[in-house]
Short mmCIF file of C-alpha atoms in Angstrom, two decimals:
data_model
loop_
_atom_site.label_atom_id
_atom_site.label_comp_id
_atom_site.label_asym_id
_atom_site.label_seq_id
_atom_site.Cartn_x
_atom_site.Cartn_y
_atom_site.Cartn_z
CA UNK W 833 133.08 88.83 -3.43
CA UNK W 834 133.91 92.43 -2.27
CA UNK W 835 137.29 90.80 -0.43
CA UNK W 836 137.80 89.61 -3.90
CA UNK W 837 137.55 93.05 -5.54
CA UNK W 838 139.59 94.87 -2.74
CA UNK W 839 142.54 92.87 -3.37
CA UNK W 840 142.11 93.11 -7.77
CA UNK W 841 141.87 96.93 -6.89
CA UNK W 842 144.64 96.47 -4.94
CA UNK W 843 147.01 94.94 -7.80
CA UNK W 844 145.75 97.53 -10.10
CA UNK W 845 147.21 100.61 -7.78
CA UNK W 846 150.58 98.48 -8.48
CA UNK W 847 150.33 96.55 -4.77
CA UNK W 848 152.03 93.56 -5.58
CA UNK W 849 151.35 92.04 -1.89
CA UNK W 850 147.51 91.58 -3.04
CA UNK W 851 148.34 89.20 -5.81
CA UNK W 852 150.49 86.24 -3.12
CA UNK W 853 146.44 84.77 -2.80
CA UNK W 854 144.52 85.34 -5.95
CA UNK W 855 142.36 82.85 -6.37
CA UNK W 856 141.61 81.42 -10.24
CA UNK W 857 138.64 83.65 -10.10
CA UNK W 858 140.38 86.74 -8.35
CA UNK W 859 143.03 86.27 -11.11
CA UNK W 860 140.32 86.30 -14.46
CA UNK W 861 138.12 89.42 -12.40
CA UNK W 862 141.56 90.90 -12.24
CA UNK W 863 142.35 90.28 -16.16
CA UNK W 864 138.77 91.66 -17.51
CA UNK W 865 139.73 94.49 -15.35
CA UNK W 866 143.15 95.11 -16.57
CA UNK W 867 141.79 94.64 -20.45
CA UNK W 868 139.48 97.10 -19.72
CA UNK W 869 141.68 99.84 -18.39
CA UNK W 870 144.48 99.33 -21.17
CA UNK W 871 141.50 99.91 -23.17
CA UNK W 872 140.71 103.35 -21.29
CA UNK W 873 144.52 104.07 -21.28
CA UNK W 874 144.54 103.55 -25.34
CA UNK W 875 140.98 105.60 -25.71
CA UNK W 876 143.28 109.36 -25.01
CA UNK W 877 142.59 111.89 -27.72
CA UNK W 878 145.18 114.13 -28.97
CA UNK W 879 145.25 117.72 -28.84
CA UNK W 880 144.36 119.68 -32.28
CA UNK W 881 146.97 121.40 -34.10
CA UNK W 882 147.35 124.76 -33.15
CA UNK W 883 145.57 124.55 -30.19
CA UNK W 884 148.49 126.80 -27.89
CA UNK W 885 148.38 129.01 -30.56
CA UNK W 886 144.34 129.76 -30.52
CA UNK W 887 144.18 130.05 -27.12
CA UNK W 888 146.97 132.54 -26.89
CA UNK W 889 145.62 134.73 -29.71
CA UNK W 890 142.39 134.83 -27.43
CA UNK W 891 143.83 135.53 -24.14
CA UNK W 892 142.85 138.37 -22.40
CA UNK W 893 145.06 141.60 -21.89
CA UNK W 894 145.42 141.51 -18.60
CA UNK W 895 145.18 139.29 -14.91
CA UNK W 896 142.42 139.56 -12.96
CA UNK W 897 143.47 141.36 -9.36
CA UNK W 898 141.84 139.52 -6.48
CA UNK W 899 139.62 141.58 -4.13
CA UNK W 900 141.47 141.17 -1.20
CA UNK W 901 144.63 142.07 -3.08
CA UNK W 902 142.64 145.16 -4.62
CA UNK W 903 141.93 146.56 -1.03
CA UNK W 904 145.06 145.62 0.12
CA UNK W 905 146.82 147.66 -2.44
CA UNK W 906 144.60 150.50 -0.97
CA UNK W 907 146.79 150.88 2.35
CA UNK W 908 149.85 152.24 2.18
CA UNK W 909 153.08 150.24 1.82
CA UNK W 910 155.85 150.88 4.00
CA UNK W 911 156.93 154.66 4.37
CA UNK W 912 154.33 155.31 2.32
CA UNK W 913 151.61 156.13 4.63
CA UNK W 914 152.90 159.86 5.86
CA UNK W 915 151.13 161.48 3.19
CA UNK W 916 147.51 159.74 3.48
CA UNK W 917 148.15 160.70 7.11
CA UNK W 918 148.50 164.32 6.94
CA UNK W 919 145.69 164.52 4.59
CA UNK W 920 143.33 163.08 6.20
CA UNK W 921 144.57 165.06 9.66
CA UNK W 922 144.15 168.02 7.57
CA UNK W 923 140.51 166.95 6.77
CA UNK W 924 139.39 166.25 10.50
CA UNK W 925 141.10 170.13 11.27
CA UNK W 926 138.97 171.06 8.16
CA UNK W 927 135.62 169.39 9.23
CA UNK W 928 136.23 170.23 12.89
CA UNK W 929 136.36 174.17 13.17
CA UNK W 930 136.20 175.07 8.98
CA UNK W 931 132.37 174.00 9.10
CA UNK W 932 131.19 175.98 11.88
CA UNK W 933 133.08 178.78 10.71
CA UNK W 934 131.12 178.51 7.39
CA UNK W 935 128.06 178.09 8.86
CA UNK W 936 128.35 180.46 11.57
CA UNK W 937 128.91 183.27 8.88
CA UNK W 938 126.04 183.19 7.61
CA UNK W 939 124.50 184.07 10.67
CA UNK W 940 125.95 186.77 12.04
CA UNK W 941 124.26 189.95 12.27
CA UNK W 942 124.25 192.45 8.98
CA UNK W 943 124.67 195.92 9.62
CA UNK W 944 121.54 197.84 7.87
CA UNK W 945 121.24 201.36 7.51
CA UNK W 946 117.78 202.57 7.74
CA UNK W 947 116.72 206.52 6.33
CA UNK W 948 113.51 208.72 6.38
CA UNK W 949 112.90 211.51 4.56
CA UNK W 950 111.10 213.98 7.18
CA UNK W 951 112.69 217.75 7.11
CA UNK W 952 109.81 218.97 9.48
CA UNK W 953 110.49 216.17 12.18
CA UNK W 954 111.52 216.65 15.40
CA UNK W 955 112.61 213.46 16.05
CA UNK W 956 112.57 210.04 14.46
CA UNK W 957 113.07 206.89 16.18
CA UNK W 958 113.01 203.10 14.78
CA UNK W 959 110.94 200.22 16.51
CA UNK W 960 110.46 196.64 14.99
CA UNK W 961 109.91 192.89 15.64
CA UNK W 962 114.31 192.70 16.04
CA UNK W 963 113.94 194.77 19.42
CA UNK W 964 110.42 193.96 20.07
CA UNK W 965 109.04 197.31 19.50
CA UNK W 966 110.56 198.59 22.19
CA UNK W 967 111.03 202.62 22.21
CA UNK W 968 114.42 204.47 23.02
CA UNK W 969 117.02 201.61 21.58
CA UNK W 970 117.54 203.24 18.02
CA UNK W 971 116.97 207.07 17.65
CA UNK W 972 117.59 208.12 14.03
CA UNK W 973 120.18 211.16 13.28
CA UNK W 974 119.16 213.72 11.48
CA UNK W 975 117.71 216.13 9.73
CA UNK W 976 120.55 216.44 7.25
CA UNK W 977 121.02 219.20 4.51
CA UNK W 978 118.75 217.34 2.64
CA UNK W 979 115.63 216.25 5.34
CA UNK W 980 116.81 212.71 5.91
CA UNK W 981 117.45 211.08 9.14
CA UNK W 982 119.25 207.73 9.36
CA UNK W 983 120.39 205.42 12.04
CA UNK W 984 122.51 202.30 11.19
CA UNK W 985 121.49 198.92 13.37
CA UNK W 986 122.81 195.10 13.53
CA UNK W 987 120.04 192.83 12.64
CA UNK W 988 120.50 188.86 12.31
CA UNK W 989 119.35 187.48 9.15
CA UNK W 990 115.50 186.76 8.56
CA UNK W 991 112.34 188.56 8.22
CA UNK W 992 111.75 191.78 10.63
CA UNK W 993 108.74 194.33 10.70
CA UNK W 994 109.28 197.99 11.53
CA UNK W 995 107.98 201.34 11.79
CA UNK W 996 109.12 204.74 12.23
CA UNK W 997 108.20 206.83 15.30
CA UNK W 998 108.26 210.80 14.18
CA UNK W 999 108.33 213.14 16.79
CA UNK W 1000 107.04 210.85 19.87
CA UNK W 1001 103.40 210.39 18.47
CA UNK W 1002 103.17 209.51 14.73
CA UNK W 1003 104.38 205.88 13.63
CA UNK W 1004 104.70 205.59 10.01
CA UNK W 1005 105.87 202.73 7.91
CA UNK W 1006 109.31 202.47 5.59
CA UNK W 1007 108.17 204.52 2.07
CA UNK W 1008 110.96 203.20 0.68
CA UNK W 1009 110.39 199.41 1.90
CA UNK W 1010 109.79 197.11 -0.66
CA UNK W 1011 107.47 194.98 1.36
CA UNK W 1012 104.38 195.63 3.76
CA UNK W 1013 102.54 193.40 5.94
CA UNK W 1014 99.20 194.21 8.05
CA UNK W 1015 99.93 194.14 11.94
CA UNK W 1016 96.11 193.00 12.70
CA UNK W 1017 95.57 196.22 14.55
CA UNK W 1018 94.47 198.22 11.50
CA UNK W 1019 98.34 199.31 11.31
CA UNK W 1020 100.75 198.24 8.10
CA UNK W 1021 104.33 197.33 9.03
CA UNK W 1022 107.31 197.71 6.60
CA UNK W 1023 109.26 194.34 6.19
CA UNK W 1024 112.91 193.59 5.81
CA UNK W 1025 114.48 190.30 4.58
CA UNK W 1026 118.39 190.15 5.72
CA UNK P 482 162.82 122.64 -24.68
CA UNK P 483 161.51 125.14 -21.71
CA UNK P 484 162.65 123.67 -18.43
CA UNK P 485 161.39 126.73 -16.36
CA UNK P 486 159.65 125.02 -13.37
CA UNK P 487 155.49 126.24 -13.04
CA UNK P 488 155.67 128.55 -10.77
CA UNK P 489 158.25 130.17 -12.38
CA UNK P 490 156.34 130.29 -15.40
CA UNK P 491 153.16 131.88 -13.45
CA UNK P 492 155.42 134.69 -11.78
CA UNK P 493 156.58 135.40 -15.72
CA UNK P 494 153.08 135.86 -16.38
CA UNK P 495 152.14 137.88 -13.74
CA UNK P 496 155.27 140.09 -14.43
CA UNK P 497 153.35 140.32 -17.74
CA UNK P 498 155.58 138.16 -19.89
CA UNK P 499 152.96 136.30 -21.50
CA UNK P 500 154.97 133.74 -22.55
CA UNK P 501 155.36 132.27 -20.17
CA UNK P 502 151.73 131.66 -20.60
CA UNK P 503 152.52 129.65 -23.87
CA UNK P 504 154.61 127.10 -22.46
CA UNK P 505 152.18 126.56 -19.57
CA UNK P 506 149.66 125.90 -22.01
CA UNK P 507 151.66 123.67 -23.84
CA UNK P 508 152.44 121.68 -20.95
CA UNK P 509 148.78 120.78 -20.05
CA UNK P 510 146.62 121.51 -22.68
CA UNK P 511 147.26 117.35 -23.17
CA UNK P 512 145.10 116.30 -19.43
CA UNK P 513 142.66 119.52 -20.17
CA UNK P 514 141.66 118.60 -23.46
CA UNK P 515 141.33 114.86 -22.81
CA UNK P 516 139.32 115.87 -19.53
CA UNK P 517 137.41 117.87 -21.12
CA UNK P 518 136.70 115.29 -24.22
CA UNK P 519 135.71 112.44 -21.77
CA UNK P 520 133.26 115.60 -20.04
CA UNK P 521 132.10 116.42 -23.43
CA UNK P 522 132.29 113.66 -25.96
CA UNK P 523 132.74 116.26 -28.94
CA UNK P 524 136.17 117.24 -30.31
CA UNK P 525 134.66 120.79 -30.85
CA UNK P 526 132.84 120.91 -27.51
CA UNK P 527 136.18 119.81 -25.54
CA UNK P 528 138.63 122.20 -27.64
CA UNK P 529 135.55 124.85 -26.56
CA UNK P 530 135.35 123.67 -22.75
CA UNK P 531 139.90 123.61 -22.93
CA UNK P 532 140.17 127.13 -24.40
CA UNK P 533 137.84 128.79 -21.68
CA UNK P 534 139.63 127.02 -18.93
CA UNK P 535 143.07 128.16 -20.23
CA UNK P 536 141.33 131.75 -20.70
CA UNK P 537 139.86 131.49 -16.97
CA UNK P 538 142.90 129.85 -15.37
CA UNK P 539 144.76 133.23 -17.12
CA UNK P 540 142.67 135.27 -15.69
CA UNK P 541 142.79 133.64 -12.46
CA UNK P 542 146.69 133.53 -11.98
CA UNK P 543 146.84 135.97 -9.34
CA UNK P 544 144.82 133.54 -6.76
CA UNK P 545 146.69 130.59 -7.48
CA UNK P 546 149.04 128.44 -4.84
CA UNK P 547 152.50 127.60 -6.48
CA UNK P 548 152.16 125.33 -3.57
CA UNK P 549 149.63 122.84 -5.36
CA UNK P 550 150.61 121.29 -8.77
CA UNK P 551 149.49 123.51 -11.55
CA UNK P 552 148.22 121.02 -13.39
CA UNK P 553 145.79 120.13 -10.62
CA UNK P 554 144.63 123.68 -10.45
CA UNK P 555 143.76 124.17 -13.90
CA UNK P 556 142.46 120.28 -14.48
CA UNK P 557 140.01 121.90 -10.88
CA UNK P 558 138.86 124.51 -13.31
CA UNK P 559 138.20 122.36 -16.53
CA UNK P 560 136.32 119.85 -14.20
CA UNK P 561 134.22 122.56 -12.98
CA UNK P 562 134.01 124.32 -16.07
CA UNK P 563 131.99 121.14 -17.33
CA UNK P 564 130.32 120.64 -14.41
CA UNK P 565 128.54 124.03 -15.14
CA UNK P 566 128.07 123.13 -18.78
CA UNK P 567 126.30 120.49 -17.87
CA UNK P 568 124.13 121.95 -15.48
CA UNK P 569 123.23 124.84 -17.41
CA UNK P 570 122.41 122.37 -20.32
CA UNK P 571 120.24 119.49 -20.85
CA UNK P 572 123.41 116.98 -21.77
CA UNK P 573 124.07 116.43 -18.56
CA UNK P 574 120.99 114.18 -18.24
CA UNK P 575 121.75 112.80 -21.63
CA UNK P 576 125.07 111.93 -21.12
CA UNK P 577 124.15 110.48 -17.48
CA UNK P 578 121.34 108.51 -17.70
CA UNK P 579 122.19 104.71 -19.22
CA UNK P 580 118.53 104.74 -20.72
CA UNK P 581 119.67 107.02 -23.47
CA UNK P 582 121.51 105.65 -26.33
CA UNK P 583 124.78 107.78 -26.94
CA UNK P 584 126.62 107.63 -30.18
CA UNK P 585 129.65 109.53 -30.36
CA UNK P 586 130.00 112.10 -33.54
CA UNK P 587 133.12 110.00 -35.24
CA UNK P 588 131.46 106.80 -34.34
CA UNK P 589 132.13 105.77 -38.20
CA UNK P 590 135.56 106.39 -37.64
CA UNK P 591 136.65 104.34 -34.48
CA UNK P 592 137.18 100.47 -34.38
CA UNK P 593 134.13 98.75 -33.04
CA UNK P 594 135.97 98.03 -29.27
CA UNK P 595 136.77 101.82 -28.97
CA UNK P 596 133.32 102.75 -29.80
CA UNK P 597 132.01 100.22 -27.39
CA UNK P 598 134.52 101.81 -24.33
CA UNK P 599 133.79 105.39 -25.66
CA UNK P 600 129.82 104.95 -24.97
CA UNK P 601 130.21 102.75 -21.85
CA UNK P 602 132.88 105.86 -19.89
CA UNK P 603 130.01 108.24 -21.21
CA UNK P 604 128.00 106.23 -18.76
CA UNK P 605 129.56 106.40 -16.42
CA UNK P 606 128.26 109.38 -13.98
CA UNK P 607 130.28 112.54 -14.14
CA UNK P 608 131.58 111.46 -10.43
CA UNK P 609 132.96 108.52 -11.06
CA UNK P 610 134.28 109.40 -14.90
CA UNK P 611 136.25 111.97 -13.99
CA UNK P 612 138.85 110.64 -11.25
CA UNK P 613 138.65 107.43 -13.57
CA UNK P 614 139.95 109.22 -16.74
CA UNK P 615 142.23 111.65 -14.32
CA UNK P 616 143.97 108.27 -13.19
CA UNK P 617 143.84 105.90 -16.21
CA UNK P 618 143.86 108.14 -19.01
CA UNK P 619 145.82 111.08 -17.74
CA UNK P 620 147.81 108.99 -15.07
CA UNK P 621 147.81 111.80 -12.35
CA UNK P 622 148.42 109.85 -8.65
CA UNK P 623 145.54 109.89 -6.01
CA UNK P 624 147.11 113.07 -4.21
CA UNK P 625 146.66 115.20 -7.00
CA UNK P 626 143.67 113.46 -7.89
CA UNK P 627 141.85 114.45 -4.91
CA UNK P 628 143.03 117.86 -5.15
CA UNK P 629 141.79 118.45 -8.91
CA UNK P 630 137.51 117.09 -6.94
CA UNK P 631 138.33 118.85 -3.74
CA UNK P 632 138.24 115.47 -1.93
CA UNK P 633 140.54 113.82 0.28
CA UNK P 634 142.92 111.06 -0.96
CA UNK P 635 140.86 107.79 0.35
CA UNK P 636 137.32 109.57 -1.32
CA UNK P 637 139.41 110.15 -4.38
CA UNK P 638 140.53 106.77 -4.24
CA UNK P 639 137.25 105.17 -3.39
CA UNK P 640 135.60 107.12 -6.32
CA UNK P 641 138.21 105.58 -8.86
CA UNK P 642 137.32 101.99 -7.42
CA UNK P 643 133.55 102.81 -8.29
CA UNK P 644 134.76 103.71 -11.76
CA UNK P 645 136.67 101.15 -12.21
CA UNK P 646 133.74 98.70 -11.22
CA UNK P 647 131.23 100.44 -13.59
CA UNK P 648 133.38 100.53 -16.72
CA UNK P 649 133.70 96.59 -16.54
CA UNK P 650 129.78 95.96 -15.48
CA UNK P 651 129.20 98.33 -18.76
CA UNK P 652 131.58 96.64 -21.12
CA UNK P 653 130.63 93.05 -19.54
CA UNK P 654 127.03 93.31 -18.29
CA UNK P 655 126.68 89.66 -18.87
CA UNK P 656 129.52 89.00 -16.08
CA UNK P 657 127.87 88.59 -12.82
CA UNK P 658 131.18 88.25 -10.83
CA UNK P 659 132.35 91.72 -11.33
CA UNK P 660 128.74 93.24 -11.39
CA UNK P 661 128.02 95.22 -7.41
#
């Protein structure tokens, strides 16, 4: 039977070798299959009115761009590409030496000037955690007309402590700094923030 | 009459002459509406299921091949256009199962024999129906056939046999001869 049906499919593709040995069977399978698809061929439904019409009043404003056409519209098109270039030379430069210059400013040393008002002094010298307290490195000028001795020094930024050292024997914290901190020996430093 | 070949109609479009558009439309909106009434069985459902797959193929027009037949390509989308529909829905197990009875809306208005072939291609699974109605209702060759399913040409052809066979055992259940 499925020889049968091969060659009735056969006939109905439009093969007109398969119908030299239809058999009186083959020949009625082959008719209740043709009535049936002249049925199917009849059974097509037509298109409402107005039906170009409503779709086009729906359409939407604009096509779709695929995503590999979306990132391929990113790189440059011919001659195009010298611009992008130089920019993004310019940015390596820039990230290359700019940010370490940036950063390295900030820590350079500040120059702070540091006074005392002592008209009876001697001498006056400065110690402090930024030389690590050691004497001889920072003498302070002075007495001027008005008692004060000053001495200008490079300190990097951060917290230092510091005293002064009048007249070889007496060390005496900052009056003028705005911050003090114990030294755990009974002594009171003046503190700096650069 | 427009005599503009497809593809020359698709590069209107995507030169934004929507136009171009129209006649495209006009062209095929006869296979995509009758696909999409054999998918649906509803003359409201199908000019629902036609309008979104002119609306996606639109949309869309950037991606196709003007090597492939345009009507293939957009008959592709209203085929899987249903396809979701159905999935997303119950009525795809309605419409595919033989136990359920299925009366079409306009029954009243169709002569007994259409009403008859009507129910028996809604019962005919979704697999079978549509390269069935793609080659004896719309009359598009095997080639194109298998390129609306995806399929090569002897699978498309193969599924239109099957079709073929279960439209007569559903209009003549009592014939044993043409029954698998």
């Amino acid at each position: 039977m499925k020889g049968s049906k091969e060659h009735v499919h056969r006939m109905l593709d439009g093969d007109p070798a398969a119908s030299a040995e239809l058999s009186p069977d083959q020949t009625e399978e082959l008719a209740t299959y043709a009535k049936a698809l002249r049925g199917l061929e009849t059974a097509r439904v037509s298109v409402p009115p107005g039906f170009t019409e409503r779709v086009m009043a729906v359409l939407p404003e604009s096509i779709d761009v695929p995503w590999g056409e979306r990132i391929r519209s990113l790189w440059p098109g011919q001659g195009r590409w010298v611009i992008p270039a130089v920019a993004g030379a310019m940015a390596t430069v820039l990230c290359a030496f700019g940010v370490p210059l940036i950063t390295g400013g900030t820590n350079r040393p500040v120059e702070v000037t540091f006074e005392l008002h002592a008209p009876d002094a001697r001498s006056v010298e400065l110690i402090g955690s930024f030389n690590g307290w050691r004497r001889g490195e920072a003498a302070l000028q002075g007495p001027d007309a008005t008692g004060h001795w000053s001495v200008t020094v490079p300190l990097d930024p951060g917290r230092h402590e510091y005293l002064f050292v009048i007249d070889d024997r007496q060390m005496v914290p900052d009056p003028s700094a705005s911050l003090y901190r114990p030294d755990g020996f009974g002594r009171t430093n003046a503190v700096i923030d650069i | 009459m427009n005599t503009a070949s497809d593809a020359s109609l698709v590069a209107q479009c995507l030169d934004g002459r929507r136009e171009g558009y129209a006649e495209l439309v006009r062209r095929y909106q006869g296979p995509v509406f009758g696909l999409a009434y054999r998918m649906t069985r509803s003359h409201e459902d199908a000019e629902d299921l036609a309008q979104e797959t002119f609306i996606q193929a639109y949309r869309k027009l950037q991606s196709y091949d003007t090597a492939y037949p345009f009507r293939a390509w957009v008959l592709r989308i209203c085929a899987n256009r249903a396809k979701n529909r159905f999935r997303s829905t119950d009525r795809r197990r309605r419409a595919e199962e033989a136990h359920v009875e299925i009366h079409p809306p306009d029954a009243g208005a169709m002569e007994p024999d259409l009403v008859a072939l009507d129910e028996a291609i809604a019962r005919i699974p979704q697999m079978l129906r549509i390269p069935l109605v793609l080659k004896h209702v719309e009359g598009l060759p095997y080639e194109e056939i298998a390129q609306v399913l995806g399929i090569g040409i002897s699978a498309a052809k193969m599924r239109v046999k099957r079709g073929r066979d279960e439209l007569v055992r559903l209009l003549h259940p009592e014939s044993g001869r043409v029954t698998q």
